[in-house]
Tab-separated table of C-alpha atoms in Angstrom:
chain	number	residue	atom	x	y	z
W	188	MET	CA	182.571	71.139	-102.707
W	189	LYS	CA	180.604	69.182	-105.289
W	190	LEU	CA	182.365	69.295	-108.644
W	191	PRO	CA	180.494	68.779	-111.955
W	192	LYS	CA	180.520	65.118	-112.979
W	193	GLU	CA	181.736	65.785	-116.553
W	194	PHE	CA	184.547	67.941	-115.173
W	195	GLU	CA	185.663	65.213	-112.753
W	196	GLU	CA	185.663	62.582	-115.473
W	197	ARG	CA	187.747	64.709	-117.808
W	198	MET	CA	190.253	65.671	-115.099
W	199	GLN	CA	190.661	62.030	-114.037
W	200	GLY	CA	191.459	61.124	-117.628
W	201	MET	CA	193.974	63.963	-117.901
W	202	LEU	CA	195.780	63.433	-114.591
W	203	GLY	CA	195.615	59.669	-114.041
W	204	GLU	CA	197.527	58.767	-110.868
W	205	ALA	CA	197.833	62.435	-109.872
W	206	TYR	CA	194.047	62.879	-109.815
W	207	PRO	CA	193.547	62.024	-106.086
W	208	ALA	CA	196.099	64.705	-105.118
W	209	PHE	CA	194.346	67.183	-107.398
W	210	LEU	CA	190.962	66.319	-105.863
W	211	HIS	CA	192.385	66.648	-102.351
W	212	SER	CA	193.491	70.236	-103.113
W	213	TYR	CA	189.824	71.290	-103.033
W	214	GLU	CA	189.702	70.368	-99.343
W	215	GLU	CA	192.607	72.693	-98.545
W	216	ASN	CA	192.415	76.414	-97.850
W	217	LYS	CA	193.108	78.746	-100.747
W	218	TYR	CA	196.306	80.764	-100.711
W	219	GLN	CA	196.112	84.539	-100.389
W	220	ALA	CA	198.646	87.049	-101.630
W	221	LEU	CA	199.319	90.705	-102.252
W	222	ARG	CA	201.678	92.516	-104.576
W	223	MET	CA	203.635	95.489	-103.271
W	224	ASN	CA	203.503	98.640	-105.421
W	225	PRO	CA	207.130	99.655	-106.135
W	226	TRP	CA	205.948	103.061	-107.380
W	227	LYS	CA	205.155	103.862	-103.751
W	228	ALA	CA	206.890	101.346	-101.511
W	229	GLU	CA	210.412	100.077	-100.957
W	230	LYS	CA	210.541	96.314	-100.456
W	231	LYS	CA	212.593	96.076	-97.249
W	232	SER	CA	210.772	98.906	-95.488
W	233	PHE	CA	207.401	97.575	-96.619
W	234	ARG	CA	208.054	94.132	-95.160
W	235	GLU	CA	209.306	95.557	-91.881
W	236	LYS	CA	206.465	98.027	-91.300
W	237	CYS	CA	203.318	96.495	-92.793
W	238	GLY	CA	202.660	94.146	-89.872
W	239	PHE	CA	201.623	91.238	-92.116
W	240	HIS	CA	203.133	87.744	-92.094
W	241	LEU	CA	204.699	87.661	-95.544
W	242	ARG	CA	206.340	84.944	-97.644
W	243	GLU	CA	207.608	85.573	-101.161
W	244	VAL	CA	205.706	84.399	-104.249
W	245	PRO	CA	208.371	82.611	-106.370
W	246	TRP	CA	207.364	84.000	-109.778
W	247	GLU	CA	206.793	87.668	-108.876
W	248	THR	CA	209.489	89.792	-107.286
W	249	ASN	CA	206.957	92.058	-105.525
W	250	GLY	CA	204.483	89.290	-104.612
W	251	PHE	CA	203.918	87.977	-101.080
W	252	TYR	CA	201.678	85.362	-99.500
W	253	TYR	CA	199.983	86.547	-96.328
W	254	ASP	CA	198.398	84.589	-93.473
W	255	SER	CA	194.671	84.123	-92.966
W	256	ASP	CA	194.950	86.178	-89.753
W	257	ASP	CA	196.125	89.212	-91.726
W	258	GLN	CA	193.512	91.623	-93.069
W	259	PRO	CA	195.251	93.716	-95.733
W	260	GLY	CA	191.941	94.742	-97.311
W	261	LYS	CA	191.067	96.726	-94.182
W	262	HIS	CA	194.444	98.443	-93.805
W	263	PRO	CA	194.749	102.126	-94.810
W	264	TRP	CA	197.815	101.212	-96.899
W	265	HIS	CA	195.428	99.394	-99.236
W	266	GLU	CA	193.458	102.583	-99.873
W	267	ALA	CA	196.770	104.386	-100.396
W	268	GLY	CA	197.706	101.946	-103.160
W	269	ALA	CA	200.803	100.606	-101.402
W	270	TYR	CA	199.800	97.106	-102.561
W	271	TYR	CA	197.266	95.191	-104.626
W	272	ILE	CA	195.564	92.057	-103.293
W	273	GLN	CA	195.968	89.419	-106.010
W	274	GLU	CA	195.664	85.655	-106.267
W	275	PRO	CA	199.255	84.297	-106.397
W	276	SER	CA	198.975	82.214	-109.598
W	277	ALA	CA	197.397	85.211	-111.344
W	278	MET	CA	200.706	87.054	-110.904
W	279	ALA	CA	202.523	84.681	-113.282
W	280	PRO	CA	201.301	85.879	-116.724
W	281	ALA	CA	202.368	89.518	-116.297
W	282	ALA	CA	205.718	88.391	-114.880
W	283	TYR	CA	206.368	86.362	-118.069
W	284	LEU	CA	205.362	89.335	-120.226
W	285	GLU	CA	208.613	91.000	-119.049
W	286	ALA	CA	207.419	94.563	-119.697
W	287	LYS	CA	210.129	97.211	-119.862
W	288	PRO	CA	210.142	100.994	-119.355
W	289	GLY	CA	209.455	102.964	-122.521
W	290	GLU	CA	207.562	100.216	-124.359
W	291	ARG	CA	204.058	100.277	-125.833
W	292	ILE	CA	202.020	97.600	-124.112
W	293	LEU	CA	198.419	96.416	-124.353
W	294	ASP	CA	196.508	94.550	-121.654
W	295	LEU	CA	193.615	93.448	-123.835
W	296	CYS	CA	191.225	91.918	-121.260
W	297	ALA	CA	192.341	93.930	-118.258
W	298	ALA	CA	189.628	94.176	-115.573
W	299	PRO	CA	189.722	94.285	-112.630
W	300	GLY	CA	193.310	95.529	-113.012
W	301	GLY	CA	195.623	93.154	-111.160
W	302	LYS	CA	197.741	92.335	-114.181
W	303	THR	CA	197.542	95.900	-115.542
W	304	THR	CA	198.930	97.365	-112.336
W	305	GLN	CA	201.571	94.625	-112.253
W	306	ILE	CA	202.676	95.489	-115.810
W	307	ALA	CA	202.761	99.182	-114.844
W	308	ALA	CA	205.165	98.406	-112.012
W	309	TYR	CA	207.648	96.957	-114.505
W	310	MET	CA	207.238	99.999	-116.791
W	311	LYS	CA	208.164	102.483	-114.022
W	312	GLY	CA	205.926	105.205	-115.423
W	313	GLN	CA	207.667	105.217	-118.814
W	314	GLY	CA	206.033	104.272	-122.124
W	315	ILE	CA	202.357	103.812	-122.894
W	316	LEU	CA	200.111	101.177	-121.319
W	317	VAL	CA	196.740	100.710	-123.008
W	318	CYS	CA	194.478	98.682	-120.717
W	319	ASN	CA	191.160	97.628	-122.148
W	320	GLU	CA	187.962	96.064	-120.863
W	321	ILE	CA	184.904	95.386	-123.024
W	322	HIS	CA	182.308	95.470	-120.194
W	323	PRO	CA	181.566	99.071	-119.039
W	324	ALA	CA	181.068	98.300	-115.324
W	325	ARG	CA	184.271	96.284	-115.162
W	326	ALA	CA	186.115	98.977	-117.136
W	327	LYS	CA	185.180	101.462	-114.412
W	328	ILE	CA	186.644	99.175	-111.732
W	329	LEU	CA	189.789	98.831	-113.852
W	330	SER	CA	190.087	102.623	-114.055
W	331	GLU	CA	189.653	102.966	-110.285
W	332	ASN	CA	192.443	100.465	-109.605
W	333	VAL	CA	194.764	102.241	-112.042
W	334	GLU	CA	194.033	105.418	-110.070
W	335	ARG	CA	194.575	103.810	-106.670
W	336	MET	CA	197.994	102.515	-107.657
W	337	GLY	CA	199.126	105.963	-108.818
W	338	ILE	CA	199.914	104.925	-112.408
W	339	PRO	CA	200.764	107.918	-114.645
W	340	ASN	CA	201.112	106.326	-118.104
W	341	ALA	CA	197.939	104.271	-118.552
W	342	MET	CA	195.149	104.823	-121.068
W	343	VAL	CA	191.978	102.960	-120.039
W	344	THR	CA	189.644	102.006	-122.895
W	345	ASN	CA	186.229	100.326	-123.050
W	346	GLU	CA	186.264	98.637	-126.451
W	347	SER	CA	185.966	95.260	-128.113
W	348	PRO	CA	189.196	93.588	-129.285
W	349	GLN	CA	187.871	93.896	-132.841
W	350	LYS	CA	187.539	97.678	-132.527
W	351	LEU	CA	191.052	98.031	-131.147
W	352	ALA	CA	192.395	95.886	-133.988
W	353	GLU	CA	190.859	98.375	-136.427
W	354	VAL	CA	192.736	101.228	-134.736
W	355	PHE	CA	196.141	99.637	-134.114
W	356	ASP	CA	198.226	97.789	-136.694
W	357	GLU	CA	201.476	96.149	-135.526
W	358	TYR	CA	201.741	98.923	-132.912
W	359	PHE	CA	202.436	97.243	-129.559
W	360	ASP	CA	205.725	95.800	-128.300
W	361	ARG	CA	203.969	93.388	-125.944
W	362	ILE	CA	200.387	92.255	-125.446
W	363	LEU	CA	198.833	90.373	-122.549
W	364	VAL	CA	195.756	88.316	-123.416
W	365	ASP	CA	194.332	87.118	-120.112
W	366	ALA	CA	191.406	85.587	-121.919
W	367	PRO	CA	187.848	85.153	-120.604
W	368	CYS	CA	187.559	81.451	-119.830
W	369	SER	CA	185.435	78.782	-118.146
W	370	GLY	CA	187.140	79.523	-114.814
W	371	GLU	CA	187.841	75.921	-113.787
W	372	GLY	CA	191.005	76.979	-111.975
W	373	MET	CA	188.948	79.209	-109.674
W	374	PHE	CA	186.495	76.555	-108.415
W	375	ARG	CA	188.197	76.432	-105.003
W	376	LYS	CA	188.217	80.224	-104.724
W	377	ASN	CA	184.833	80.916	-106.286
W	378	GLU	CA	182.095	78.286	-106.045
W	379	GLU	CA	179.877	80.324	-108.379
W	380	ALA	CA	182.298	79.489	-111.201
W	381	CYS	CA	181.694	75.827	-110.413
W	382	ASP	CA	177.919	76.274	-110.536
W	383	GLU	CA	178.087	78.067	-113.899
W	384	TRP	CA	180.370	75.491	-115.560
W	385	SER	CA	179.267	73.324	-118.473
W	386	PRO	CA	181.004	71.545	-121.395
W	387	GLU	CA	179.101	73.859	-123.736
W	388	ASN	CA	180.504	76.933	-122.002
W	389	VAL	CA	184.030	75.555	-122.368
W	390	GLN	CA	183.507	75.387	-126.126
W	391	ILE	CA	181.995	78.885	-126.250
W	392	CYS	CA	185.006	80.239	-124.356
W	393	ALA	CA	187.444	78.468	-126.692
W	394	GLU	CA	185.796	80.039	-129.750
W	395	ARG	CA	185.859	83.472	-128.124
W	396	GLN	CA	189.542	83.043	-127.276
W	397	ASP	CA	190.329	82.333	-130.936
W	398	GLU	CA	188.713	85.627	-131.949
W	399	ILE	CA	190.539	87.610	-129.255
W	400	LEU	CA	193.912	86.078	-130.117
W	401	ASP	CA	193.470	86.890	-133.811
W	402	CYS	CA	192.858	90.533	-132.890
W	403	ALA	CA	195.927	90.577	-130.655
W	404	ALA	CA	198.084	89.030	-133.395
W	405	SER	CA	197.358	91.895	-135.773
W	406	MET	CA	198.235	94.544	-133.163
W	407	LEU	CA	201.685	93.193	-132.257
W	408	ARG	CA	204.800	94.490	-134.005
W	409	PRO	CA	207.259	92.075	-135.653
W	410	GLY	CA	209.516	90.532	-133.007
W	411	GLY	CA	207.038	91.382	-130.247
W	412	ARG	CA	205.682	89.160	-127.471
W	413	ILE	CA	202.191	87.956	-126.592
W	414	VAL	CA	201.502	86.217	-123.300
W	415	TYR	CA	198.274	84.213	-123.391
W	416	SER	CA	196.759	83.055	-120.111
W	417	THR	CA	193.646	81.482	-118.652
W	418	CYS	CA	192.471	80.335	-115.234
W	419	THR	CA	191.106	77.025	-116.492
W	420	PHE	CA	192.300	73.426	-116.862
W	421	ALA	CA	190.371	72.709	-120.080
W	422	PRO	CA	192.702	71.636	-122.937
W	423	ALA	CA	190.306	73.202	-125.458
W	424	GLU	CA	191.085	76.615	-123.923
W	425	ASN	CA	194.785	76.005	-123.294
W	426	GLU	CA	196.941	73.703	-125.435
W	427	GLY	CA	194.031	73.554	-127.880
W	428	SER	CA	193.853	77.356	-128.145
W	429	MET	CA	197.581	77.512	-128.825
W	430	ALA	CA	197.440	74.735	-131.443
W	431	ARG	CA	194.611	76.461	-133.288
W	432	PHE	CA	196.343	79.846	-133.071
W	433	LEU	CA	199.677	78.566	-134.398
W	434	THR	CA	197.865	76.842	-137.253
W	435	ARG	CA	196.250	80.133	-138.222
W	436	HIS	CA	199.382	82.202	-137.522
W	437	PRO	CA	202.560	80.364	-138.544
W	438	GLU	CA	204.486	83.639	-138.114
W	439	TYR	CA	204.347	83.020	-134.354
W	440	GLU	CA	206.312	80.566	-132.227
W	441	LEU	CA	206.196	79.492	-128.601
W	442	LEU	CA	209.223	80.620	-126.616
W	443	GLU	CA	210.987	78.305	-124.228
W	444	VAL	CA	211.018	79.974	-120.812
W	445	SER	CA	212.182	78.859	-117.386
W	446	LEU	CA	209.676	77.416	-114.930
W	447	CYS	CA	209.440	78.231	-111.244
W	448	GLU	CA	209.264	75.447	-108.690
W	449	GLY	CA	205.889	73.679	-108.839
W	450	MET	CA	205.070	74.729	-112.396
W	451	GLU	CA	204.739	72.063	-115.090
W	452	HIS	CA	205.011	71.979	-118.871
W	453	GLY	CA	201.966	71.899	-121.123
W	454	VAL	CA	201.017	68.575	-122.708
W	455	PRO	CA	201.020	68.447	-126.553
W	456	ALA	CA	198.904	65.268	-126.585
W	457	TRP	CA	195.985	67.203	-125.102
W	458	ALA	CA	195.799	69.176	-128.377
W	459	TYR	CA	195.957	66.237	-130.814
W	460	SER	CA	192.272	66.608	-131.618
W	461	TYR	CA	193.062	69.967	-133.257
W	462	GLY	CA	195.387	68.727	-136.006
W	463	ASP	CA	197.911	66.186	-137.223
W	464	GLU	CA	199.945	64.797	-134.312
W	465	GLU	CA	203.274	65.376	-136.027
W	466	LYS	CA	202.353	68.955	-136.822
W	467	ILE	CA	201.146	69.523	-133.258
W	468	ASN	CA	204.418	68.161	-131.877
W	469	ARG	CA	206.403	70.636	-134.012
W	470	MET	CA	204.553	73.480	-132.290
W	471	HIS	CA	206.362	72.684	-128.998
W	472	LEU	CA	203.277	73.007	-126.808
W	473	GLU	CA	205.397	71.569	-124.010
W	474	ARG	CA	206.871	75.092	-123.785
W	475	THR	CA	203.580	76.347	-122.364
W	476	ILE	CA	203.101	76.375	-118.592
W	477	ARG	CA	200.506	74.855	-116.288
W	478	LEU	CA	200.028	75.862	-112.666
W	479	TRP	CA	198.258	73.104	-110.739
W	480	PRO	CA	196.770	73.690	-107.252
W	481	HIS	CA	198.126	70.364	-105.999
W	482	LYS	CA	201.661	71.231	-107.172
W	483	LEU	CA	202.134	74.797	-105.911
W	484	GLN	CA	200.656	77.418	-103.620
W	485	GLY	CA	198.049	78.968	-105.875
W	486	GLU	CA	194.994	78.278	-108.001
W	487	GLY	CA	194.888	76.703	-111.452
W	488	HIS	CA	196.368	78.707	-114.338
W	489	TYR	CA	197.797	78.239	-117.807
W	490	LEU	CA	200.084	80.531	-119.790
W	491	ALA	CA	202.006	80.593	-123.044
W	492	VAL	CA	204.697	82.989	-124.273
W	493	LEU	CA	204.487	83.705	-128.010
W	494	GLN	CA	206.863	85.652	-130.228
W	495	LYS	CA	206.103	87.120	-133.630
W	496	ALA	CA	208.679	86.606	-136.382
W	497	GLY	CA	210.685	89.517	-137.724
W	498	GLU	CA	212.380	92.638	-136.454
W	499	VAL	CA	211.582	96.331	-136.674
W	500	PRO	CA	213.968	99.113	-137.695
W	501	GLU	CA	215.111	101.716	-135.183
W	502	GLY	CA	212.459	104.382	-134.713
W	503	TYR	CA	209.612	102.062	-135.767
W	504	GLU	CA	206.228	103.548	-134.843
W	505	GLY	CA	203.592	101.121	-136.101
W	506	PHE	CA	200.224	102.369	-137.312
W	507	VAL	CA	197.467	104.087	-135.329
W	508	LYS	CA	194.322	104.855	-137.317
W	509	TYR	CA	193.691	108.244	-135.740
W	510	GLY	CA	197.324	109.190	-135.080
W	511	LEU	CA	198.790	110.290	-131.748
W	512	GLU	CA	197.275	112.681	-129.225
W	513	GLN	CA	198.998	116.053	-129.009
W	514	GLY	CA	198.747	117.738	-125.621
W	515	ILE	CA	199.597	121.362	-124.871
W	516	ARG	CA	202.741	122.311	-122.956
W	517	ARG	CA	203.530	125.024	-120.429
W	518	GLU	CA	205.975	126.820	-122.672
W	519	ASP	CA	203.273	127.234	-125.327
W	520	ILE	CA	201.013	129.026	-122.859
W	521	LEU	CA	203.718	131.123	-121.235
W	522	SER	CA	205.075	132.231	-124.602
W	523	GLY	CA	201.617	132.959	-125.990
W	524	ASN	CA	201.878	130.259	-128.647
W	525	GLY	CA	199.145	128.288	-126.943
W	526	LYS	CA	196.525	130.941	-127.650
W	527	LYS	CA	194.109	129.858	-130.331
W	528	SER	CA	191.600	131.928	-132.293
W	529	SER	CA	187.916	131.219	-131.893
W	530	LYS	CA	187.921	129.844	-135.423
W	531	ASN	CA	190.360	127.126	-134.526
W	532	LYS	CA	188.603	123.766	-134.503
W	533	ASN	CA	191.035	122.158	-132.078
W	534	THR	CA	188.782	122.598	-129.038
W	535	GLN	CA	190.855	120.195	-126.927
W	536	LYS	CA	193.855	122.521	-127.130
W	537	ASN	CA	191.705	125.623	-126.692
W	538	LYS	CA	190.288	124.285	-123.417
W	539	ALA	CA	193.699	123.188	-122.216
W	540	ALA	CA	195.094	126.638	-122.992
W	541	GLU	CA	192.304	128.350	-121.050
W	542	GLY	CA	192.567	126.087	-118.005
W	543	LEU	CA	196.301	125.609	-117.904
W	544	LYS	CA	197.041	128.955	-116.242
W	545	ILE	CA	194.689	128.053	-113.397
W	546	PHE	CA	196.425	124.705	-113.063
W	547	LEU	CA	199.846	126.414	-113.111
W	548	GLU	CA	198.786	128.558	-110.160
W	549	PHE	CA	197.752	125.446	-108.222
W	550	GLU	CA	201.007	123.719	-109.168
W	551	GLN	CA	203.122	126.650	-107.986
W	552	GLU	CA	201.227	126.961	-104.700
W	553	THR	CA	201.010	123.234	-103.896
W	554	LEU	CA	203.832	121.236	-105.500
W	555	GLN	CA	207.550	121.340	-104.836
W	556	GLN	CA	208.271	121.176	-108.550
W	557	LYS	CA	206.415	121.089	-111.850
W	558	LEU	CA	204.979	117.845	-113.134
W	559	PRO	CA	207.208	116.589	-115.971
W	560	ASP	CA	205.042	117.401	-118.994
W	561	THR	CA	208.079	117.632	-121.272
W	562	GLU	CA	208.750	113.939	-120.618
W	563	ASN	CA	205.112	113.125	-121.324
W	564	GLY	CA	202.664	114.062	-124.056
W	565	GLY	CA	201.566	117.328	-122.461
W	566	LEU	CA	198.257	118.377	-120.949
W	567	LEU	CA	194.868	117.466	-122.357
W	568	THR	CA	191.335	118.493	-121.464
W	569	PHE	CA	188.681	115.793	-121.537
W	570	GLY	CA	185.468	117.717	-120.955
W	571	ASP	CA	186.220	119.846	-117.888
W	572	GLN	CA	188.828	117.342	-116.693
W	573	LEU	CA	192.566	117.914	-117.080
W	574	TYR	CA	194.990	115.068	-117.791
W	575	LEU	CA	198.729	114.626	-118.148
W	576	ILE	CA	198.978	112.229	-121.077
W	577	PRO	CA	201.772	109.735	-121.791
W	578	LYS	CA	204.240	110.559	-124.547
W	579	GLY	CA	203.114	108.939	-127.794
W	580	MET	CA	199.584	108.236	-126.530
W	581	PRO	CA	197.130	107.206	-129.276
W	582	SER	CA	194.416	109.673	-130.171
W	583	ILE	CA	191.206	109.419	-128.144
W	584	HIS	CA	189.240	110.091	-131.336
W	585	GLY	CA	186.932	107.202	-132.205
W	586	LEU	CA	187.605	105.287	-128.974
W	587	ARG	CA	185.652	104.949	-125.742
W	588	VAL	CA	188.250	106.215	-123.288
W	589	LEU	CA	187.731	106.307	-119.526
W	590	ARG	CA	191.157	107.612	-118.574
W	591	PRO	CA	193.599	109.208	-121.062
W	592	GLY	CA	196.617	109.305	-118.769
W	593	LEU	CA	197.032	110.755	-115.276
W	594	HIS	CA	193.938	112.630	-114.115
W	595	LEU	CA	195.139	115.939	-112.652
W	596	GLY	CA	191.815	117.440	-111.652
W	597	THR	CA	188.767	119.506	-112.601
W	598	LEU	CA	188.834	122.903	-114.293
W	599	LYS	CA	186.159	124.880	-112.503
W	600	LYS	CA	185.275	128.534	-112.920
W	601	GLU	CA	188.445	130.454	-112.036
W	602	ARG	CA	189.809	127.613	-109.889
W	603	PHE	CA	191.367	124.183	-110.140
W	604	GLU	CA	190.362	121.248	-107.948
W	605	PRO	CA	192.992	118.476	-107.830
W	606	SER	CA	191.917	114.868	-108.378
W	607	HIS	CA	192.197	111.912	-106.071
W	608	ALA	CA	194.315	110.266	-108.794
W	609	LEU	CA	196.890	113.058	-108.561
W	610	ALA	CA	197.041	112.698	-104.782
W	611	LEU	CA	197.671	108.959	-105.053
W	612	HIS	CA	200.351	109.547	-107.701
W	613	LEU	CA	202.277	112.063	-105.584
W	614	LYS	CA	204.664	111.371	-102.724
W	615	GLU	CA	205.160	113.373	-99.543
W	616	GLU	CA	208.323	114.975	-100.916
W	617	ASP	CA	206.449	116.183	-104.024
W	618	VAL	CA	204.244	118.671	-102.170
W	619	ILE	CA	204.789	121.855	-100.168
W	620	ARG	CA	202.244	120.954	-97.491
W	621	SER	CA	201.297	117.559	-96.118
W	622	MET	CA	199.436	116.262	-93.093
W	623	PRO	CA	200.546	112.919	-91.645
W	624	LEU	CA	197.883	110.843	-89.919
W	625	THR	CA	198.420	108.385	-87.079
W	626	GLY	CA	196.397	105.990	-84.932
W	627	SER	CA	192.707	106.037	-85.861
W	628	GLU	CA	193.027	109.208	-87.949
W	629	PRO	CA	193.602	107.465	-91.325
W	630	GLN	CA	190.358	105.515	-90.980
W	631	ALA	CA	188.520	108.664	-89.901
W	632	PHE	CA	189.795	110.408	-93.033
W	633	ILE	CA	188.755	107.468	-95.254
W	634	ASN	CA	185.314	107.611	-93.605
W	635	GLY	CA	185.021	111.234	-94.723
W	636	GLN	CA	185.435	112.948	-91.353
W	637	THR	CA	186.718	116.503	-91.013
W	638	LEU	CA	190.009	116.869	-89.130
W	639	ASN	CA	191.481	119.668	-87.026
W	640	TYR	CA	194.893	121.041	-87.968
W	641	GLU	CA	196.966	124.197	-87.564
W	642	GLY	CA	198.891	125.600	-90.506
W	643	GLU	CA	198.736	127.900	-93.498
W	644	LYS	CA	195.633	127.644	-95.629
W	645	GLY	CA	195.659	125.703	-98.887
W	646	TRP	CA	195.769	122.185	-100.283
W	647	TYR	CA	197.446	119.444	-98.200
W	648	LEU	CA	198.444	115.944	-99.200
W	649	ILE	CA	197.051	113.688	-96.474
W	650	THR	CA	199.386	110.774	-95.723
W	651	VAL	CA	199.713	107.651	-93.609
W	652	ASP	CA	203.210	106.302	-92.907
W	653	GLY	CA	204.454	108.356	-95.848
W	654	TYR	CA	201.858	106.990	-98.319
W	655	SER	CA	199.405	109.475	-99.822
W	656	LEU	CA	195.724	108.949	-98.983
W	657	GLY	CA	194.085	111.951	-100.620
W	658	TRP	CA	193.618	115.714	-100.476
W	659	GLY	CA	192.542	117.979	-97.665
W	660	LYS	CA	192.042	121.741	-97.857
W	661	LEU	CA	192.785	123.812	-94.759
W	662	ALA	CA	190.747	126.876	-93.912
W	663	GLY	CA	191.159	128.279	-90.396
W	664	GLN	CA	191.946	125.234	-88.278
W	665	VAL	CA	189.588	122.888	-90.128
W	666	MET	CA	190.918	120.436	-92.717
W	667	LYS	CA	188.114	119.928	-95.206
W	668	ASN	CA	188.036	116.295	-96.339
W	669	HIS	CA	188.305	115.779	-100.120
W	670	TYR	CA	188.410	111.980	-100.018
W	671	PRO	CA	185.973	110.913	-102.810
W	672	LYS	CA	182.492	110.259	-101.463
W	673	GLY	CA	182.139	107.140	-103.589
W	674	LEU	CA	185.181	105.590	-101.897
W	675	ARG	CA	184.363	106.487	-98.301
W	676	LYS	CA	183.883	103.592	-95.903
W	677	GLY	CA	181.761	105.368	-93.317
């Protein structure tokens, strides 16, 4: 690989005697990893049955390296969301975020969804996870990965950080800013990043990072945590970004966190061009973390853990410009309280009230027990689509929202058609009828083929090794395939 001359010169100046080892890392094969989805899989059973050659990633409890001979991307478990293929170093930022169930968390630059789905695993379906991506095409990919991993409590938005900052004021408990960067750490993995690199682009990225961080700062509650990360080596985007941020926001401090084997501390001297040396040293930039490809098994990354000063009283809610979304609940419909007059302007609740009875019939006929709407925000119609929204979810008013919670399905004339997202959220024990596939059958189902089966008519959860793959509907002895056409491999 031919590296840009200006990049080589800068890295040699930064690394000194370690530069030859760094340069040699580009001649080595990249490391590949996957992250097991604990919503669906149990660690011991997963390792025993997957058939891959796995070694643990030190900084992520559900992360595993796999061998080059393994092909997890072609395994039906991948389509079932049992794991997410993710570069090993990229697993570090979300691990240091330390998300907890019940919290309000923002992944500000979230596509394609690796870190979002990792955060969701720590949240265990509890709390609200707002995952945002400014580019529409990438936001769609983010939404698809949230669906594949079966996440019930995520709200996917397609907004700029500035727009979100207008809506949320000191609202989130934790924010991940995996900032757009010059991508130097990915040169070994992606040669296109190397071709697109320039010193000017490094500076453009640094300026953009400043803007994004300022937006994040205003959305975090007192005492909350921001994890900032990049996949670049450039000091302007790493220690420099932190020095500039702490100068603008003295209410923040860098937390001292433990390092895993192979990780190294940030270097304060690399930020001296952004302020007085003594002042820079008081910022403790050595508490930030660098992941070097010649020091550990992964690509180049940088991360910093920031905490905002202050505490919040018990019951603190923060501010949301448009308030919280109010879904409709079963008891309102069954008691008649959910009926609205035609003059009522709340069309979202009107549509939910009309379609909910159809959904209740499906639920009774197909599921072992009701979905827990009382533990969530209730049911919400989004056009003709029905969602189970997280408790305390922000209003969708004024925001470009791709996914306001768990997509349950489509409200069609006098019938309900369940979504692929619902199938991937459910487990075998959650449904009355399921059809396990073996041998070549899972791939045939993913390819869109019709299957033969004997049983009572109705909706079936199609599974492989206990993991849900999608819906089938049995009529006669023919299982109609409802695997989404856009996802079919055949």
